[in-house]
Amino acid sequence: MDNEKTEKAVFAGGCFWCMEPPFDKLDGVISTTSGYSGGHTKNPSYKQVSSGQTGHTEAMQVVYNPGQISFEQLLAVFWRNVDPTRNDGQFCDGGNQYRPAIFYHDDAQKLAANASKASIIDSKTFAEMIKVEIVKATTFYAAEDYHQDYYRKNPVRYKYYRYSCGRDRRLKELWGDKTG
């Protein structure tokens, strides 16, 4: 087992503040970075992305040790933290800039992402269509510093936002107690 090897995964699941905590607590995850992916503007700012004009979605890059945690395990956490039936936003955040997506870096990630999506569809857990995009990763742009680890830096504001957005309530409706 190569403990020094790292790989990257990029997931979009609505507000990037809310996507960091479930991954940060996993053994084998080295870091999470909030940012933007999937758009056409170079070096976009939060203001530009949140306007919906850059084509980016709020995303999170996970650097992980594949000797400790697999991409498939990361995918399982991703699915339990999104509403896979929406592609027009997530929870209280509306718009294409909050669409859920899996950005794959290579053929192995693409195959795993497609297999995980097929498994969700085959489970017939949802009456609605699964709308999570699986697309090739392009440039990932880190968000401004004040967005990084927001849940740690601003715990009261973060908890209020997460609660008022209805994220946990909706995740429980979708997944029961199996959220990550």
Tab-separated table of C-alpha atoms in Angstrom:
chain	number	residue	atom	x	y	z
A	1	MET	CA	0.000	0.000	0.000
A	2	ASP	CA	1.406	3.354	-1.062
A	3	ASN	CA	0.609	5.795	1.742
A	4	GLU	CA	2.129	8.711	-0.181
A	5	LYS	CA	-0.034	8.418	-3.305
A	6	THR	CA	-2.904	10.856	-3.644
A	7	GLU	CA	-5.740	11.257	-6.092
A	8	LYS	CA	-8.369	13.929	-6.633
A	9	ALA	CA	-12.134	13.751	-6.859
A	10	VAL	CA	-14.440	16.661	-7.652
A	11	PHE	CA	-18.084	16.678	-6.602
A	12	ALA	CA	-20.793	19.309	-6.841
A	13	GLY	CA	-23.737	19.091	-4.503
A	14	GLY	CA	-25.141	22.533	-4.012
A	15	CYS	CA	-23.534	24.760	-1.414
A	16	PHE	CA	-19.882	23.805	-1.154
A	17	TRP	CA	-19.838	24.753	2.540
A	18	CYS	CA	-22.187	21.847	3.178
A	19	MET	CA	-20.244	19.348	1.101
A	20	GLU	CA	-16.944	19.690	2.982
A	21	PRO	CA	-17.880	18.251	6.438
A	22	PRO	CA	-18.999	14.754	5.346
A	23	PHE	CA	-15.736	14.247	3.463
A	24	ASP	CA	-13.437	15.905	5.996
A	25	LYS	CA	-14.361	13.320	8.605
A	26	LEU	CA	-13.354	10.339	6.437
A	27	ASP	CA	-10.123	8.449	7.052
A	28	GLY	CA	-7.990	8.736	3.956
A	29	VAL	CA	-9.259	12.173	2.957
A	30	ILE	CA	-6.309	14.526	3.062
A	31	SER	CA	-8.092	17.768	2.190
A	32	THR	CA	-11.219	19.331	0.790
A	33	THR	CA	-11.282	22.590	-1.116
A	34	SER	CA	-14.392	24.561	-1.986
A	35	GLY	CA	-14.402	25.962	-5.504
A	36	TYR	CA	-15.889	26.073	-8.957
A	37	SER	CA	-15.911	23.607	-11.834
A	38	GLY	CA	-17.568	22.987	-15.156
A	39	GLY	CA	-17.721	26.510	-16.515
A	40	HIS	CA	-16.266	28.651	-19.263
A	41	THR	CA	-14.830	31.675	-17.415
A	42	LYS	CA	-11.190	31.599	-16.277
A	43	ASN	CA	-10.541	32.311	-12.595
A	44	PRO	CA	-14.169	33.067	-11.709
A	45	SER	CA	-15.095	34.818	-8.492
A	46	TYR	CA	-17.902	33.795	-6.166
A	47	LYS	CA	-19.893	36.811	-7.327
A	48	GLN	CA	-19.530	35.725	-10.978
A	49	VAL	CA	-20.388	32.081	-10.305
A	50	SER	CA	-23.345	32.882	-8.066
A	51	SER	CA	-24.772	35.084	-10.837
A	52	GLY	CA	-25.148	31.931	-12.925
A	53	GLN	CA	-23.358	33.452	-15.926
A	54	THR	CA	-20.058	31.510	-15.900
A	55	GLY	CA	-21.428	27.990	-16.384
A	56	HIS	CA	-19.600	26.829	-13.239
A	57	THR	CA	-21.170	24.967	-10.377
A	58	GLU	CA	-20.093	25.273	-6.767
A	59	ALA	CA	-17.953	22.200	-6.283
A	60	MET	CA	-15.551	20.603	-3.868
A	61	GLN	CA	-12.220	18.999	-4.627
A	62	VAL	CA	-11.231	16.078	-2.436
A	63	VAL	CA	-7.594	15.014	-2.222
A	64	TYR	CA	-7.461	11.482	-0.882
A	65	ASN	CA	-5.201	8.515	-0.347
A	66	PRO	CA	-6.573	5.630	-2.467
A	67	GLY	CA	-4.706	3.203	-0.227
A	68	GLN	CA	-7.001	4.232	2.625
A	69	ILE	CA	-10.259	5.131	0.903
A	70	SER	CA	-11.560	4.309	-2.539
A	71	PHE	CA	-13.229	6.537	-5.069
A	72	GLU	CA	-16.277	4.261	-4.753
A	73	GLN	CA	-16.449	5.012	-1.024
A	74	LEU	CA	-16.294	8.735	-1.782
A	75	LEU	CA	-19.115	8.294	-4.299
A	76	ALA	CA	-21.277	6.630	-1.643
A	77	VAL	CA	-20.817	9.672	0.611
A	78	PHE	CA	-21.510	12.039	-2.290
A	79	TRP	CA	-24.863	10.407	-3.157
A	80	ARG	CA	-26.077	10.535	0.463
A	81	ASN	CA	-25.428	14.279	0.575
A	82	VAL	CA	-27.318	15.422	-2.511
A	83	ASP	CA	-30.818	15.428	-3.872
A	84	PRO	CA	-30.162	13.419	-7.046
A	85	THR	CA	-33.590	14.240	-8.481
A	86	ARG	CA	-32.776	17.932	-9.035
A	87	ASN	CA	-30.447	19.533	-11.561
A	88	ASP	CA	-31.748	23.075	-11.109
A	89	GLY	CA	-30.108	23.554	-7.728
A	90	GLN	CA	-29.962	21.854	-4.375
A	91	PHE	CA	-32.179	22.443	-1.372
A	92	CYS	CA	-32.762	26.212	-0.960
A	93	ASP	CA	-30.142	27.177	-3.546
A	94	GLY	CA	-31.611	27.433	-7.017
A	95	GLY	CA	-29.894	27.717	-10.344
A	96	ASN	CA	-27.491	25.887	-12.590
A	97	GLN	CA	-24.574	27.019	-10.418
A	98	TYR	CA	-25.845	24.662	-7.684
A	99	ARG	CA	-26.476	21.610	-9.884
A	100	PRO	CA	-25.142	18.275	-8.624
A	101	ALA	CA	-22.339	16.670	-10.602
A	102	ILE	CA	-19.506	14.188	-10.472
A	103	PHE	CA	-16.439	15.398	-12.358
A	104	TYR	CA	-14.260	12.435	-13.315
A	105	HIS	CA	-10.507	12.638	-13.939
A	106	ASP	CA	-9.918	9.341	-15.731
A	107	ASP	CA	-11.665	6.314	-17.185
A	108	ALA	CA	-11.670	4.459	-13.859
A	109	GLN	CA	-13.486	7.338	-12.132
A	110	LYS	CA	-15.903	7.621	-15.056
A	111	LEU	CA	-16.740	3.912	-14.886
A	112	ALA	CA	-17.162	4.034	-11.107
A	113	ALA	CA	-19.355	7.147	-11.280
A	114	ASN	CA	-21.579	5.648	-13.965
A	115	ALA	CA	-21.829	2.368	-12.035
A	116	SER	CA	-22.807	4.226	-8.868
A	117	LYS	CA	-25.475	6.186	-10.729
A	118	ALA	CA	-26.796	2.985	-12.320
A	119	SER	CA	-26.959	1.404	-8.874
A	120	ILE	CA	-29.027	4.329	-7.549
A	121	ILE	CA	-31.361	4.061	-10.559
A	122	ASP	CA	-31.629	0.264	-10.242
A	123	SER	CA	-32.444	0.516	-6.535
A	124	LYS	CA	-35.698	2.256	-7.486
A	125	THR	CA	-35.340	4.381	-4.365
A	126	PHE	CA	-36.619	7.402	-6.249
A	127	ALA	CA	-39.727	7.746	-8.387
A	128	GLU	CA	-38.175	10.748	-10.127
A	129	MET	CA	-35.373	10.603	-12.664
A	130	ILE	CA	-31.780	10.784	-11.359
A	131	LYS	CA	-30.362	14.023	-12.739
A	132	VAL	CA	-26.777	14.100	-11.468
A	133	GLU	CA	-24.350	14.919	-14.275
A	134	ILE	CA	-21.244	12.813	-14.779
A	135	VAL	CA	-18.789	14.899	-16.771
A	136	LYS	CA	-15.081	15.083	-17.483
A	137	ALA	CA	-13.220	17.255	-15.016
A	138	THR	CA	-11.904	20.518	-16.358
A	139	THR	CA	-10.032	23.193	-14.461
A	140	PHE	CA	-11.019	23.390	-10.818
A	141	TYR	CA	-10.787	26.887	-9.360
A	142	ALA	CA	-10.469	27.233	-5.594
A	143	ALA	CA	-13.004	29.604	-4.063
A	144	GLU	CA	-11.960	32.636	-2.083
A	145	ASP	CA	-10.291	31.969	1.295
A	146	TYR	CA	-13.337	32.968	3.346
A	147	HIS	CA	-15.249	30.033	1.815
A	148	GLN	CA	-12.665	27.430	2.819
A	149	ASP	CA	-13.613	25.448	5.944
A	150	TYR	CA	-16.536	27.820	6.464
A	151	TYR	CA	-18.258	25.348	8.780
A	152	ARG	CA	-15.233	25.443	11.096
A	153	LYS	CA	-14.549	29.184	10.906
A	154	ASN	CA	-18.201	30.237	11.305
A	155	PRO	CA	-19.980	27.347	13.041
A	156	VAL	CA	-23.051	29.292	14.192
A	157	ARG	CA	-23.684	30.886	10.797
A	158	TYR	CA	-22.998	27.591	9.043
A	159	LYS	CA	-25.446	25.648	11.227
A	160	TYR	CA	-28.098	28.329	10.784
A	161	TYR	CA	-27.646	28.320	7.003
A	162	ARG	CA	-27.747	24.528	6.794
A	163	TYR	CA	-30.865	24.349	8.964
A	164	SER	CA	-32.724	27.198	7.287
A	165	CYS	CA	-31.885	25.816	3.855
A	166	GLY	CA	-33.656	22.568	4.767
A	167	ARG	CA	-30.734	20.434	3.657
A	168	ASP	CA	-30.759	17.913	6.512
A	169	ARG	CA	-34.544	17.634	6.516
A	170	ARG	CA	-34.585	16.885	2.767
A	171	LEU	CA	-31.654	14.460	2.981
A	172	LYS	CA	-33.513	12.530	5.674
A	173	GLU	CA	-36.631	12.430	3.462
A	174	LEU	CA	-34.552	11.113	0.559
A	175	TRP	CA	-32.134	8.754	2.282
A	176	GLY	CA	-33.525	8.120	5.750
A	177	ASP	CA	-30.787	7.890	8.346
A	178	LYS	CA	-28.181	6.846	5.765
A	179	THR	CA	-26.822	10.338	5.151
A	180	GLY	CA	-23.055	10.810	5.318
